[in-house]
Short mmCIF file of N, CA and C in Angstrom, two decimals:
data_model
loop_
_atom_site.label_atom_id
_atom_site.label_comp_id
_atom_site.label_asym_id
_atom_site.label_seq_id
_atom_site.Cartn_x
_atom_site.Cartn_y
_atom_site.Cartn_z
N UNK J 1 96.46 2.76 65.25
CA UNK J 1 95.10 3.21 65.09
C UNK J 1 94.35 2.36 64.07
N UNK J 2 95.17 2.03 62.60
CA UNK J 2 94.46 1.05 62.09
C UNK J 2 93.99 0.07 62.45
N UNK J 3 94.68 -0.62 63.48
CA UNK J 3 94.20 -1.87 64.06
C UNK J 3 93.32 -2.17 64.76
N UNK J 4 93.01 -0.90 65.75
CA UNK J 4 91.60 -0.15 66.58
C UNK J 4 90.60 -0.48 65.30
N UNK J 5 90.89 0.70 64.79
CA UNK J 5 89.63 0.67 63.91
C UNK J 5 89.34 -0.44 63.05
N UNK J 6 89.96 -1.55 62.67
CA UNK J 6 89.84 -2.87 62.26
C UNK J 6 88.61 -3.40 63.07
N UNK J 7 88.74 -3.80 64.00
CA UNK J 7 87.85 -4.15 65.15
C UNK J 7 87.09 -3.45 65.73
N UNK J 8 86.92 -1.78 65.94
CA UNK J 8 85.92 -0.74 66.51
C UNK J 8 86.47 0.12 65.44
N UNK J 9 85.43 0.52 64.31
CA UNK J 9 85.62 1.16 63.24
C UNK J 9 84.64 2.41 63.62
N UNK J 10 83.98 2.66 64.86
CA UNK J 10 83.45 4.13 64.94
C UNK J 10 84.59 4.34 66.15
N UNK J 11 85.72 4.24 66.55
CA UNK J 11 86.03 4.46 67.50
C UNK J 11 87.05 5.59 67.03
N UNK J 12 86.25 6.77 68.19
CA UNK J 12 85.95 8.38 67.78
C UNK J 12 88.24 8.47 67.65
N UNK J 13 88.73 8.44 68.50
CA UNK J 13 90.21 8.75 68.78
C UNK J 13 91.17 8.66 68.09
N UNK J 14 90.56 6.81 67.66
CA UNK J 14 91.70 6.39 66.80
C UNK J 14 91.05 7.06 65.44
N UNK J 15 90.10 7.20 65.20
CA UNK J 15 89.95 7.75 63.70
C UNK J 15 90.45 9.29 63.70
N UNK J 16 90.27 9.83 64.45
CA UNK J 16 90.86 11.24 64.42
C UNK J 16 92.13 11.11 64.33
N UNK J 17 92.93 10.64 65.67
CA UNK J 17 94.50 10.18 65.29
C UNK J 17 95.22 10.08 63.92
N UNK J 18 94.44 9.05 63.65
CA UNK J 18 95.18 8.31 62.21
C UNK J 18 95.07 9.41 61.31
N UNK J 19 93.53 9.95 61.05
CA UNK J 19 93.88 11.60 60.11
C UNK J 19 94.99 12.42 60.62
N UNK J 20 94.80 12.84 62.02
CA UNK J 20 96.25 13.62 62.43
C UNK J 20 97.33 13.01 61.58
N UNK J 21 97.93 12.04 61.52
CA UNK J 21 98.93 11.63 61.23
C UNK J 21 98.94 11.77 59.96
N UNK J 22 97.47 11.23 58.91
CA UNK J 22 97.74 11.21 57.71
C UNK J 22 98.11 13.00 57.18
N UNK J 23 97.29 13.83 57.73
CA UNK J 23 97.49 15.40 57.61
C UNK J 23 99.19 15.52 58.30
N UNK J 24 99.73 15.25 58.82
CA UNK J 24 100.83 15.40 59.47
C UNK J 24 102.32 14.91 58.23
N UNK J 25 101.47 13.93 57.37
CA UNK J 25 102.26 13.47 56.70
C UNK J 25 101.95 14.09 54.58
N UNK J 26 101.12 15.08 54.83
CA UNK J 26 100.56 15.57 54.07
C UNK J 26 99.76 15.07 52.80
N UNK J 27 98.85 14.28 53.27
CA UNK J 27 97.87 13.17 53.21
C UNK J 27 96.71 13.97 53.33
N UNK J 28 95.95 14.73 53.08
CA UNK J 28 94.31 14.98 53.15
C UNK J 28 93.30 14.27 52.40
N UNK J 29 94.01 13.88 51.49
CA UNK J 29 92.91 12.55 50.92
C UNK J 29 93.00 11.69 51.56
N UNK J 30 93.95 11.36 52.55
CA UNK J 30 93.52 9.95 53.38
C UNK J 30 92.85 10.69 54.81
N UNK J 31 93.29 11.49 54.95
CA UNK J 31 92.71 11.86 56.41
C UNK J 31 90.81 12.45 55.60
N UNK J 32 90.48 12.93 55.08
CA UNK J 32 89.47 13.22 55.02
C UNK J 32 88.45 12.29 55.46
N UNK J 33 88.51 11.30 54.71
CA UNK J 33 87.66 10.06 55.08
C UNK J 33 87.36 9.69 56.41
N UNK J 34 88.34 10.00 56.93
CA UNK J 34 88.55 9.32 58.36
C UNK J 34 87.77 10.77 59.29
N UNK J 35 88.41 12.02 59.10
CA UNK J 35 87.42 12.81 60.00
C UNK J 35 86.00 12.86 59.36
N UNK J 36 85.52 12.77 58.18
CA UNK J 36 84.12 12.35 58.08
C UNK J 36 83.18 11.40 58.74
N UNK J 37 84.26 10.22 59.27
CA UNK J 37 83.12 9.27 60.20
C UNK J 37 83.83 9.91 61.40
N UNK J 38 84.63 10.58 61.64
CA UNK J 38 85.01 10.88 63.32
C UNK J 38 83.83 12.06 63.03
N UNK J 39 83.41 13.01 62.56
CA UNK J 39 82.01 13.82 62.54
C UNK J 39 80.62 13.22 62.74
N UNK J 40 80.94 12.13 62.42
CA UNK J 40 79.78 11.39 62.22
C UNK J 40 79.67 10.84 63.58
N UNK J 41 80.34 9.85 64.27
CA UNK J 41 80.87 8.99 65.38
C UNK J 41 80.35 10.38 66.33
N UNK J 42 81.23 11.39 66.15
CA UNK J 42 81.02 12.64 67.45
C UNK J 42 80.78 13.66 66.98
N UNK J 43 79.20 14.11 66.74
CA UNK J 43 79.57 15.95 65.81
C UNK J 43 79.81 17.07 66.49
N UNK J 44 79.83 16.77 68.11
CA UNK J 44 79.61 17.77 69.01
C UNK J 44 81.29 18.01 69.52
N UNK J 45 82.10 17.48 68.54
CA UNK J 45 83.52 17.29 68.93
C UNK J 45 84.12 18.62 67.61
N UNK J 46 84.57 19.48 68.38
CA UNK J 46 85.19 20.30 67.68
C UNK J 46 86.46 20.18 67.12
N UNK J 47 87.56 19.36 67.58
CA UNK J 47 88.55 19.22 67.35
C UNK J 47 88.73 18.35 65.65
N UNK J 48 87.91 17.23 65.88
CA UNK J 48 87.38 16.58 64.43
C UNK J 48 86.76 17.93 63.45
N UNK J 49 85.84 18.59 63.58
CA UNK J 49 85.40 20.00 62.94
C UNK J 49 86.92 20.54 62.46
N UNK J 50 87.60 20.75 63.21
CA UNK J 50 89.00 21.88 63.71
C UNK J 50 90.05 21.04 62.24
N UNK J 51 90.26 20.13 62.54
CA UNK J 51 90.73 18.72 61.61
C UNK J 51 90.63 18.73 60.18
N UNK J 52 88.90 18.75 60.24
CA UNK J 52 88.55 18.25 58.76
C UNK J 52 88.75 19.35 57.64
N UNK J 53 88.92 20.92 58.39
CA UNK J 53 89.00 21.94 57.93
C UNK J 53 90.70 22.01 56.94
N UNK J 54 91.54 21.54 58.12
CA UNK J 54 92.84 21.82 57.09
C UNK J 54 92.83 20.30 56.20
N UNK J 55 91.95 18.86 56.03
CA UNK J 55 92.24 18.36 55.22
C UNK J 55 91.43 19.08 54.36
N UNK J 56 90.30 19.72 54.49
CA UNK J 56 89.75 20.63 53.44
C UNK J 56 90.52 21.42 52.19
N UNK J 57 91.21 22.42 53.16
CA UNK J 57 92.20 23.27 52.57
C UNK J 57 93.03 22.88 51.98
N UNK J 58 93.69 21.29 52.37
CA UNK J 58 95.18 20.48 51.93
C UNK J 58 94.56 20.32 50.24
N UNK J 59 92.71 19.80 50.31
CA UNK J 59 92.39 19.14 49.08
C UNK J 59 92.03 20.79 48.19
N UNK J 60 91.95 21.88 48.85
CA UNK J 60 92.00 22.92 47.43
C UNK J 60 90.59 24.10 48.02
N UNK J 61 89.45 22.58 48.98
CA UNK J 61 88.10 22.77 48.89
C UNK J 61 87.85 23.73 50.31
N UNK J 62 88.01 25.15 49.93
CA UNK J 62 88.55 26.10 50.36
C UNK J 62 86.74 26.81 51.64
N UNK J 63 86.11 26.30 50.57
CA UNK J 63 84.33 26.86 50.89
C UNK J 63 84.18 25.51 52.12
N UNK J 64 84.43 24.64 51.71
CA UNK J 64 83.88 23.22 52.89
C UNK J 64 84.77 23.47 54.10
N UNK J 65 86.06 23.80 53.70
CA UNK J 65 87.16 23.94 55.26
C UNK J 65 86.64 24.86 56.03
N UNK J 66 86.07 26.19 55.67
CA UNK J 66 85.58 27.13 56.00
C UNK J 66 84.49 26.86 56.97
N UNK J 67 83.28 25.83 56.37
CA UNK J 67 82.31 25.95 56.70
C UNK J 67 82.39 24.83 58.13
N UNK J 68 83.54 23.94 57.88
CA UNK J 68 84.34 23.12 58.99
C UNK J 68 85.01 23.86 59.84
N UNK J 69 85.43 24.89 59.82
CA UNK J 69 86.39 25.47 60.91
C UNK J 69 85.30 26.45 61.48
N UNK J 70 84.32 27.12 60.75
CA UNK J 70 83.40 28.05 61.31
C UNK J 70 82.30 26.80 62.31
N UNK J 71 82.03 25.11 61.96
CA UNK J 71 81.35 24.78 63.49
C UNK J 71 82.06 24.46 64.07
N UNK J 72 83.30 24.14 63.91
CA UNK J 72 84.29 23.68 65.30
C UNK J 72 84.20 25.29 65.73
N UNK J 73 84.12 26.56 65.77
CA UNK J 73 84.23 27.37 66.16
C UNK J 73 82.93 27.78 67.12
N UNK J 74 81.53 27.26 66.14
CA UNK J 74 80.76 27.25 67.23
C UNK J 74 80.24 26.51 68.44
N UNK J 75 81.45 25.65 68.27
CA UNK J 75 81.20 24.34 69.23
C UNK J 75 81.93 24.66 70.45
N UNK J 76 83.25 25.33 70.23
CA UNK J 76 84.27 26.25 70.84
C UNK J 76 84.71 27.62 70.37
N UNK J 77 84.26 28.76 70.76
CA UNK J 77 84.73 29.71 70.76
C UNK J 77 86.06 30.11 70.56
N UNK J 78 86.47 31.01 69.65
CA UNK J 78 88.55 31.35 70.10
C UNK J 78 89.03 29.39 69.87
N UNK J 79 88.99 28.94 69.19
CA UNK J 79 89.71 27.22 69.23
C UNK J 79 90.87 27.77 68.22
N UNK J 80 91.87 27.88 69.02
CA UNK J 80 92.68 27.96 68.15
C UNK J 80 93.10 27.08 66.63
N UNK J 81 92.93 25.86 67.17
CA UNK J 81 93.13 25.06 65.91
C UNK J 81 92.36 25.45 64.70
N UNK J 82 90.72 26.06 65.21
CA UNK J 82 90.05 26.16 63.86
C UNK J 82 90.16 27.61 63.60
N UNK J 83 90.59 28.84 64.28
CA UNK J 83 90.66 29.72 63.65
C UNK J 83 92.16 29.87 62.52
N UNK J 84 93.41 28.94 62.83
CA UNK J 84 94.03 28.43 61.30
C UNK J 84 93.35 28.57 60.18
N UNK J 85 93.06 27.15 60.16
CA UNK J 85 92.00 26.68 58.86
C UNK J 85 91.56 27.75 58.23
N UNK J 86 90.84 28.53 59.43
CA UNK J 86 89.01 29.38 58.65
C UNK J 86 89.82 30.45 58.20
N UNK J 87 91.54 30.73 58.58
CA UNK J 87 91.94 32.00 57.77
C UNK J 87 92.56 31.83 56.89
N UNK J 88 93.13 30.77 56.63
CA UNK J 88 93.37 29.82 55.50
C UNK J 88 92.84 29.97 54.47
N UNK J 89 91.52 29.32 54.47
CA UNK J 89 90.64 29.31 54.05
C UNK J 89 89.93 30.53 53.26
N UNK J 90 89.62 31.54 53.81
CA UNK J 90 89.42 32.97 53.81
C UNK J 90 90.27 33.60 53.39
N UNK J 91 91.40 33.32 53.40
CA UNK J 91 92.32 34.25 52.47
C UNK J 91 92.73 33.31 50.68
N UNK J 92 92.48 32.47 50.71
CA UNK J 92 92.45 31.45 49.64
C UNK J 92 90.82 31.64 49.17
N UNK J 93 90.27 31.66 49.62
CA UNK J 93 88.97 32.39 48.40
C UNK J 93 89.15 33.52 48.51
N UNK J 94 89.65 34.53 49.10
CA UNK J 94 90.03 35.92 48.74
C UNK J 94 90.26 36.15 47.70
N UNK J 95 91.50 35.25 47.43
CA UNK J 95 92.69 35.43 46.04
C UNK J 95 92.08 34.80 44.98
N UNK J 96 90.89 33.78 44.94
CA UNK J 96 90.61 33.03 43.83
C UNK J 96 89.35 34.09 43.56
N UNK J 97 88.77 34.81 44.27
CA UNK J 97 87.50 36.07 44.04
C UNK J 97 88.60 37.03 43.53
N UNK J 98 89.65 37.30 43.71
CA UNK J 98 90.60 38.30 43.12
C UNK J 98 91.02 38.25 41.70
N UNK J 99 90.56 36.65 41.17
CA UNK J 99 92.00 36.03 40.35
C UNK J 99 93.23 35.80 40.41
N UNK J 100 93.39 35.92 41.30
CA UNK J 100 94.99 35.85 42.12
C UNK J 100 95.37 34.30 42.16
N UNK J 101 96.60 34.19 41.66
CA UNK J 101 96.98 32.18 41.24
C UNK J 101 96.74 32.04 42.86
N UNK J 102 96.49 30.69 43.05
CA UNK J 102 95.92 30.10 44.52
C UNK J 102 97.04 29.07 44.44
N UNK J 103 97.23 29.27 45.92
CA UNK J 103 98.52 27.74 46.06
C UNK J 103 98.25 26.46 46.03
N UNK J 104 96.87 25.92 45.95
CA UNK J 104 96.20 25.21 46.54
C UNK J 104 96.65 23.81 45.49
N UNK J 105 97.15 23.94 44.43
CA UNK J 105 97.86 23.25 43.16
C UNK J 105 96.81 23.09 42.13
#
């Protein structure tokens, strides 16, 4: 995918990919970047929305994953991938509105 995007640097797949992988490898600071121009490249793509939400959550930023998994949700209804995230999410500002220690590090 790096090599794609070397040469076609809006190219929507491989930039999503390569975040998959970097999130896969528990990387959200590297994947973030990358679903920010895959949002950008495609905003009407929920799965990038669905995406950017758990590198959200990986980085702590519990309000932005949220607000990422709630439009991949309105882009797709029931998406499974983003209703993860958004409960994730939602239960991690639960506990930090609670005072409750947050896992988030």
């Amino acid at each position: 995918y790096a090599r794609i995007l070397r040469s076609h640097p809006d190219q929507f797949d491989s930039l999503h990919f390569l975040a998959v992988a970097h999130l896969q490898a528990a990387r959200p600071d590297e994947a973030l970047p990358l679903l920010d121009r895959a949002v950008e490249v495609r905003p009407a793509e929920p799965a990038a929305h669905a995406s950017r939400a758990l590198a959200l959550n990986g980085l702590g930023r519990h309000a932005d994953a949220l607000a990422s998994a709630d439009r991949a949700l309105a882009l797709r209804p029931g998406m499974p991938e983003a209703l993860r995230p958004r409960a994730a999410a939602l239960a991690a500002l639960a506990r930090a509105g609670d005072g409750a220690p947050s896992d988030a590090g």
